[in-house]
mmCIF file with all atom_site columns, C-alpha atoms in Angstrom:
data_model
loop_
_atom_site.group_PDB
_atom_site.id
_atom_site.type_symbol
_atom_site.label_atom_id
_atom_site.label_alt_id
_atom_site.label_comp_id
_atom_site.label_asym_id
_atom_site.label_entity_id
_atom_site.label_seq_id
_atom_site.pdbx_PDB_ins_code
_atom_site.Cartn_x
_atom_site.Cartn_y
_atom_site.Cartn_z
_atom_site.occupancy
_atom_site.B_iso_or_equiv
_atom_site.pdbx_formal_charge
_atom_site.auth_seq_id
_atom_site.auth_comp_id
_atom_site.auth_asym_id
_atom_site.auth_atom_id
_atom_site.pdbx_PDB_model_num
ATOM 1   C CA . MET A 1 1   ? 38.818 68.984 -58.133  1.00 85.00 ? 24  MET A CA 1
ATOM 2   C CA . ILE A 1 2   ? 39.456 72.724 -58.491  1.00 89.00 ? 25  ILE A CA 1
ATOM 3   C CA . VAL A 1 3   ? 43.030 72.274 -57.286  1.00 91.00 ? 26  VAL A CA 1
ATOM 4   C CA . LEU A 1 4   ? 43.599 69.609 -59.950  1.00 90.00 ? 27  LEU A CA 1
ATOM 5   C CA . LEU A 1 5   ? 42.150 71.850 -62.658  1.00 89.00 ? 28  LEU A CA 1
ATOM 6   C CA . VAL A 1 6   ? 44.361 74.750 -61.597  1.00 91.00 ? 29  VAL A CA 1
ATOM 7   C CA . LEU A 1 7   ? 47.413 72.471 -61.541  1.00 92.00 ? 30  LEU A CA 1
ATOM 8   C CA . VAL A 1 8   ? 46.726 71.069 -65.020  1.00 89.00 ? 31  VAL A CA 1
ATOM 9   C CA . THR A 1 9   ? 46.141 74.571 -66.395  1.00 88.00 ? 32  THR A CA 1
ATOM 10  C CA . ALA A 1 10  ? 49.370 75.845 -64.829  1.00 89.00 ? 33  ALA A CA 1
ATOM 11  C CA . LEU A 1 11  ? 51.335 72.923 -66.276  1.00 88.00 ? 34  LEU A CA 1
ATOM 12  C CA . ALA A 1 12  ? 49.858 73.503 -69.746  1.00 83.00 ? 35  ALA A CA 1
ATOM 13  C CA . ILE A 1 13  ? 50.718 77.203 -69.630  1.00 84.00 ? 36  ILE A CA 1
ATOM 14  C CA . ALA A 1 14  ? 54.252 76.393 -68.462  1.00 85.00 ? 37  ALA A CA 1
ATOM 15  C CA . ARG A 1 15  ? 54.662 73.842 -71.294  1.00 81.00 ? 38  ARG A CA 1
ATOM 16  C CA . TYR A 1 16  ? 53.471 76.310 -73.950  1.00 77.00 ? 39  TYR A CA 1
ATOM 17  C CA . ALA A 1 17  ? 55.638 79.092 -72.538  1.00 81.00 ? 40  ALA A CA 1
ATOM 18  C CA . LEU A 1 18  ? 58.690 76.839 -72.574  1.00 78.00 ? 41  LEU A CA 1
ATOM 19  C CA . LEU A 1 19  ? 57.982 75.810 -76.180  1.00 74.00 ? 42  LEU A CA 1
ATOM 20  C CA . PHE A 1 20  ? 57.722 79.390 -77.368  1.00 73.00 ? 43  PHE A CA 1
ATOM 21  C CA . LEU A 1 21  ? 60.541 80.816 -75.263  1.00 72.00 ? 44  LEU A CA 1
ATOM 22  C CA . SER A 1 22  ? 63.001 78.114 -76.293  1.00 65.00 ? 45  SER A CA 1
ATOM 23  C CA . ALA A 1 23  ? 61.962 78.110 -79.967  1.00 65.00 ? 46  ALA A CA 1
ATOM 24  C CA . THR A 1 24  ? 64.767 78.701 -82.440  1.00 69.00 ? 47  THR A CA 1
ATOM 25  C CA . GLU A 1 25  ? 65.110 78.739 -86.206  1.00 71.00 ? 48  GLU A CA 1
ATOM 26  C CA . GLY A 1 26  ? 66.732 75.311 -85.833  1.00 74.00 ? 49  GLY A CA 1
ATOM 27  C CA . ASP A 1 27  ? 63.518 73.637 -84.649  1.00 84.00 ? 50  ASP A CA 1
ATOM 28  C CA . THR A 1 28  ? 62.020 71.164 -87.101  1.00 88.00 ? 51  THR A CA 1
ATOM 29  C CA . PRO A 1 29  ? 58.702 69.350 -86.856  1.00 90.00 ? 52  PRO A CA 1
ATOM 30  C CA . PRO A 1 30  ? 58.773 65.570 -86.409  1.00 89.00 ? 53  PRO A CA 1
ATOM 31  C CA . ALA A 1 31  ? 58.028 63.423 -89.462  1.00 90.00 ? 54  ALA A CA 1
ATOM 32  C CA . SER A 1 32  ? 54.875 62.163 -87.775  1.00 88.00 ? 55  SER A CA 1
ATOM 33  C CA . VAL A 1 33  ? 53.076 65.504 -88.219  1.00 87.00 ? 56  VAL A CA 1
ATOM 34  C CA . VAL A 1 34  ? 52.738 64.921 -91.966  1.00 89.00 ? 57  VAL A CA 1
ATOM 35  C CA . ALA A 1 35  ? 49.455 63.072 -92.466  1.00 88.00 ? 58  ALA A CA 1
ATOM 36  C CA . LEU A 1 36  ? 50.179 60.575 -95.231  1.00 91.00 ? 59  LEU A CA 1
ATOM 37  C CA . PRO A 1 37  ? 47.597 58.154 -96.625  1.00 90.00 ? 60  PRO A CA 1
ATOM 38  C CA . SER A 1 38  ? 47.765 54.477 -95.758  1.00 91.00 ? 61  SER A CA 1
ATOM 39  C CA . GLY A 1 39  ? 50.243 52.642 -97.957  1.00 93.00 ? 62  GLY A CA 1
ATOM 40  C CA . SER A 1 40  ? 52.673 55.576 -98.212  1.00 93.00 ? 63  SER A CA 1
ATOM 41  C CA . GLU A 1 41  ? 56.273 54.847 -97.317  1.00 94.00 ? 64  GLU A CA 1
ATOM 42  C CA . VAL A 1 42  ? 58.808 57.386 -96.061  1.00 95.00 ? 65  VAL A CA 1
ATOM 43  C CA . VAL A 1 43  ? 62.065 56.389 -97.766  1.00 96.00 ? 66  VAL A CA 1
ATOM 44  C CA . GLY A 1 44  ? 64.106 59.420 -96.734  1.00 96.00 ? 67  GLY A CA 1
ATOM 45  C CA . ASP A 1 45  ? 64.113 61.763 -93.735  1.00 96.00 ? 68  ASP A CA 1
ATOM 46  C CA . ASP A 1 46  ? 66.619 64.630 -93.704  1.00 95.00 ? 69  ASP A CA 1
ATOM 47  C CA . VAL A 1 47  ? 66.970 67.982 -91.955  1.00 94.00 ? 70  VAL A CA 1
ATOM 48  C CA . GLU A 1 48  ? 68.364 70.955 -93.871  1.00 93.00 ? 71  GLU A CA 1
ATOM 49  C CA . CYS A 1 49  ? 69.079 74.486 -92.746  1.00 91.00 ? 72  CYS A CA 1
ATOM 50  C CA . GLY A 1 50  ? 69.486 77.788 -94.529  1.00 86.00 ? 73  GLY A CA 1
ATOM 51  C CA . SER A 1 51  ? 69.205 81.488 -93.862  1.00 82.00 ? 74  SER A CA 1
ATOM 52  C CA . GLY A 1 52  ? 65.461 81.127 -93.215  1.00 75.00 ? 75  GLY A CA 1
ATOM 53  C CA . GLY A 1 53  ? 65.768 78.446 -90.554  1.00 85.00 ? 76  GLY A CA 1
ATOM 54  C CA . CYS A 1 54  ? 65.667 74.656 -90.696  1.00 90.00 ? 77  CYS A CA 1
ATOM 55  C CA . TRP A 1 55  ? 63.163 72.268 -92.217  1.00 93.00 ? 78  TRP A CA 1
ATOM 56  C CA . ARG A 1 56  ? 62.540 68.540 -92.494  1.00 94.00 ? 79  ARG A CA 1
ATOM 57  C CA . LEU A 1 57  ? 62.596 66.902 -95.929  1.00 96.00 ? 80  LEU A CA 1
ATOM 58  C CA . LEU A 1 58  ? 60.655 63.664 -96.263  1.00 96.00 ? 81  LEU A CA 1
ATOM 59  C CA . THR A 1 59  ? 60.974 61.587 -99.422  1.00 97.00 ? 82  THR A CA 1
ATOM 60  C CA . VAL A 1 60  ? 57.730 59.652 -99.765  1.00 96.00 ? 83  VAL A CA 1
ATOM 61  C CA . ARG A 1 61  ? 56.790 56.747 -102.005 1.00 96.00 ? 84  ARG A CA 1
ATOM 62  C CA . PRO A 1 62  ? 53.037 57.112 -102.613 1.00 95.00 ? 85  PRO A CA 1
ATOM 63  C CA . PRO A 1 63  ? 50.685 54.126 -102.298 1.00 93.00 ? 86  PRO A CA 1
ATOM 64  C CA . THR A 1 64  ? 50.566 51.950 -105.423 1.00 91.00 ? 87  THR A CA 1
ATOM 65  C CA . GLU A 1 65  ? 47.145 53.267 -106.448 1.00 92.00 ? 88  GLU A CA 1
ATOM 66  C CA . MET A 1 66  ? 48.249 56.932 -106.203 1.00 92.00 ? 89  MET A CA 1
ATOM 67  C CA . THR A 1 67  ? 50.675 59.070 -108.193 1.00 93.00 ? 90  THR A CA 1
ATOM 68  C CA . ALA A 1 68  ? 53.103 61.469 -106.552 1.00 93.00 ? 91  ALA A CA 1
ATOM 69  C CA . GLU A 1 69  ? 51.286 64.359 -108.265 1.00 93.00 ? 92  GLU A CA 1
ATOM 70  C CA . PHE A 1 70  ? 47.951 63.284 -106.778 1.00 92.00 ? 93  PHE A CA 1
ATOM 71  C CA . LEU A 1 71  ? 49.504 62.889 -103.331 1.00 92.00 ? 94  LEU A CA 1
ATOM 72  C CA . ALA A 1 72  ? 50.974 66.400 -103.606 1.00 91.00 ? 95  ALA A CA 1
ATOM 73  C CA . ASN A 1 73  ? 47.503 67.790 -104.273 1.00 90.00 ? 96  ASN A CA 1
ATOM 74  C CA . GLU A 1 74  ? 46.058 65.881 -101.299 1.00 87.00 ? 97  GLU A CA 1
ATOM 75  C CA . LEU A 1 75  ? 48.505 67.240 -98.712  1.00 86.00 ? 98  LEU A CA 1
ATOM 76  C CA . GLU A 1 76  ? 47.522 70.242 -96.645  1.00 78.00 ? 99  GLU A CA 1
ATOM 77  C CA . HIS A 1 77  ? 49.782 73.271 -97.032  1.00 83.00 ? 100 HIS A CA 1
ATOM 78  C CA . ARG A 1 78  ? 49.444 74.373 -93.429  1.00 84.00 ? 101 ARG A CA 1
ATOM 79  C CA . MET A 1 79  ? 48.786 72.145 -90.459  1.00 82.00 ? 102 MET A CA 1
ATOM 80  C CA . SER A 1 80  ? 47.534 73.469 -87.160  1.00 81.00 ? 103 SER A CA 1
ATOM 81  C CA . GLY A 1 81  ? 49.417 72.493 -84.054  1.00 78.00 ? 104 GLY A CA 1
ATOM 82  C CA . THR A 1 82  ? 48.319 69.916 -81.523  1.00 77.00 ? 105 THR A CA 1
ATOM 83  C CA . VAL A 1 83  ? 47.667 70.139 -77.799  1.00 75.00 ? 106 VAL A CA 1
ATOM 84  C CA . CYS A 1 84  ? 51.227 68.924 -77.114  1.00 76.00 ? 107 CYS A CA 1
ATOM 85  C CA . ASP A 1 85  ? 52.835 71.257 -79.684  1.00 78.00 ? 108 ASP A CA 1
ATOM 86  C CA . PRO A 1 86  ? 50.639 74.199 -80.729  1.00 79.00 ? 109 PRO A CA 1
ATOM 87  C CA . ARG A 1 87  ? 53.062 75.529 -83.368  1.00 82.00 ? 110 ARG A CA 1
ATOM 88  C CA . THR A 1 88  ? 51.775 75.633 -86.950  1.00 86.00 ? 111 THR A CA 1
ATOM 89  C CA . VAL A 1 89  ? 53.629 73.534 -89.539  1.00 90.00 ? 112 VAL A CA 1
ATOM 90  C CA . ASP A 1 90  ? 53.976 74.810 -93.111  1.00 91.00 ? 113 ASP A CA 1
ATOM 91  C CA . LEU A 1 91  ? 54.186 72.133 -95.816  1.00 92.00 ? 114 LEU A CA 1
ATOM 92  C CA . SER A 1 92  ? 55.343 72.322 -99.398  1.00 92.00 ? 115 SER A CA 1
ATOM 93  C CA . SER A 1 93  ? 56.142 69.509 -101.796 1.00 93.00 ? 116 SER A CA 1
ATOM 94  C CA . GLU A 1 94  ? 57.579 68.689 -105.185 1.00 94.00 ? 117 GLU A CA 1
ATOM 95  C CA . VAL A 1 95  ? 57.539 65.581 -107.334 1.00 94.00 ? 118 VAL A CA 1
ATOM 96  C CA . ASP A 1 96  ? 60.881 63.865 -107.967 1.00 92.00 ? 119 ASP A CA 1
ATOM 97  C CA . VAL A 1 97  ? 60.760 60.875 -110.361 1.00 90.00 ? 120 VAL A CA 1
ATOM 98  C CA . GLY A 1 98  ? 57.753 59.105 -108.858 1.00 89.00 ? 121 GLY A CA 1
ATOM 99  C CA . PHE A 1 99  ? 58.512 60.168 -105.305 1.00 95.00 ? 122 PHE A CA 1
ATOM 100 C CA . LEU A 1 100 ? 57.176 63.160 -103.408 1.00 95.00 ? 123 LEU A CA 1
ATOM 101 C CA . VAL A 1 101 ? 59.593 65.326 -101.455 1.00 96.00 ? 124 VAL A CA 1
ATOM 102 C CA . VAL A 1 102 ? 57.725 67.060 -98.622  1.00 95.00 ? 125 VAL A CA 1
ATOM 103 C CA . ARG A 1 103 ? 59.237 70.062 -96.838  1.00 94.00 ? 126 ARG A CA 1
ATOM 104 C CA . ALA A 1 104 ? 57.906 70.666 -93.308  1.00 93.00 ? 127 ALA A CA 1
ATOM 105 C CA . ALA A 1 105 ? 58.904 73.726 -91.295  1.00 91.00 ? 128 ALA A CA 1
ATOM 106 C CA . TYR A 1 106 ? 57.774 75.725 -88.287  1.00 86.00 ? 129 TYR A CA 1
ATOM 107 C CA . TRP A 1 107 ? 59.373 78.862 -89.708  1.00 65.00 ? 130 TRP A CA 1
ATOM 108 C CA . SER A 1 108 ? 58.337 80.055 -93.131  1.00 51.00 ? 131 SER A CA 1
#
């Protein structure tokens, strides 16, 4: 049991070290990290890069009972990482003619 615990701990440390050592400004979070309410539809998924790194742009159609402005207020601005990927994701958004454009980036 102790050997298994040590092995799992070593693998987790190796995974985290590899994530952080191989991290670049070109890394972008997957679209799945953005917690959208049920009924939302992602109609666009693009990656853009600039002098501050790269980011993912998601164009979201809000659920029928929700406006894009309300959805923007409901989204978190910073999402903690997960066990598989402990990096923090910064979110920002803007309304664009009934749609919400969400920008997700590891680098801010």
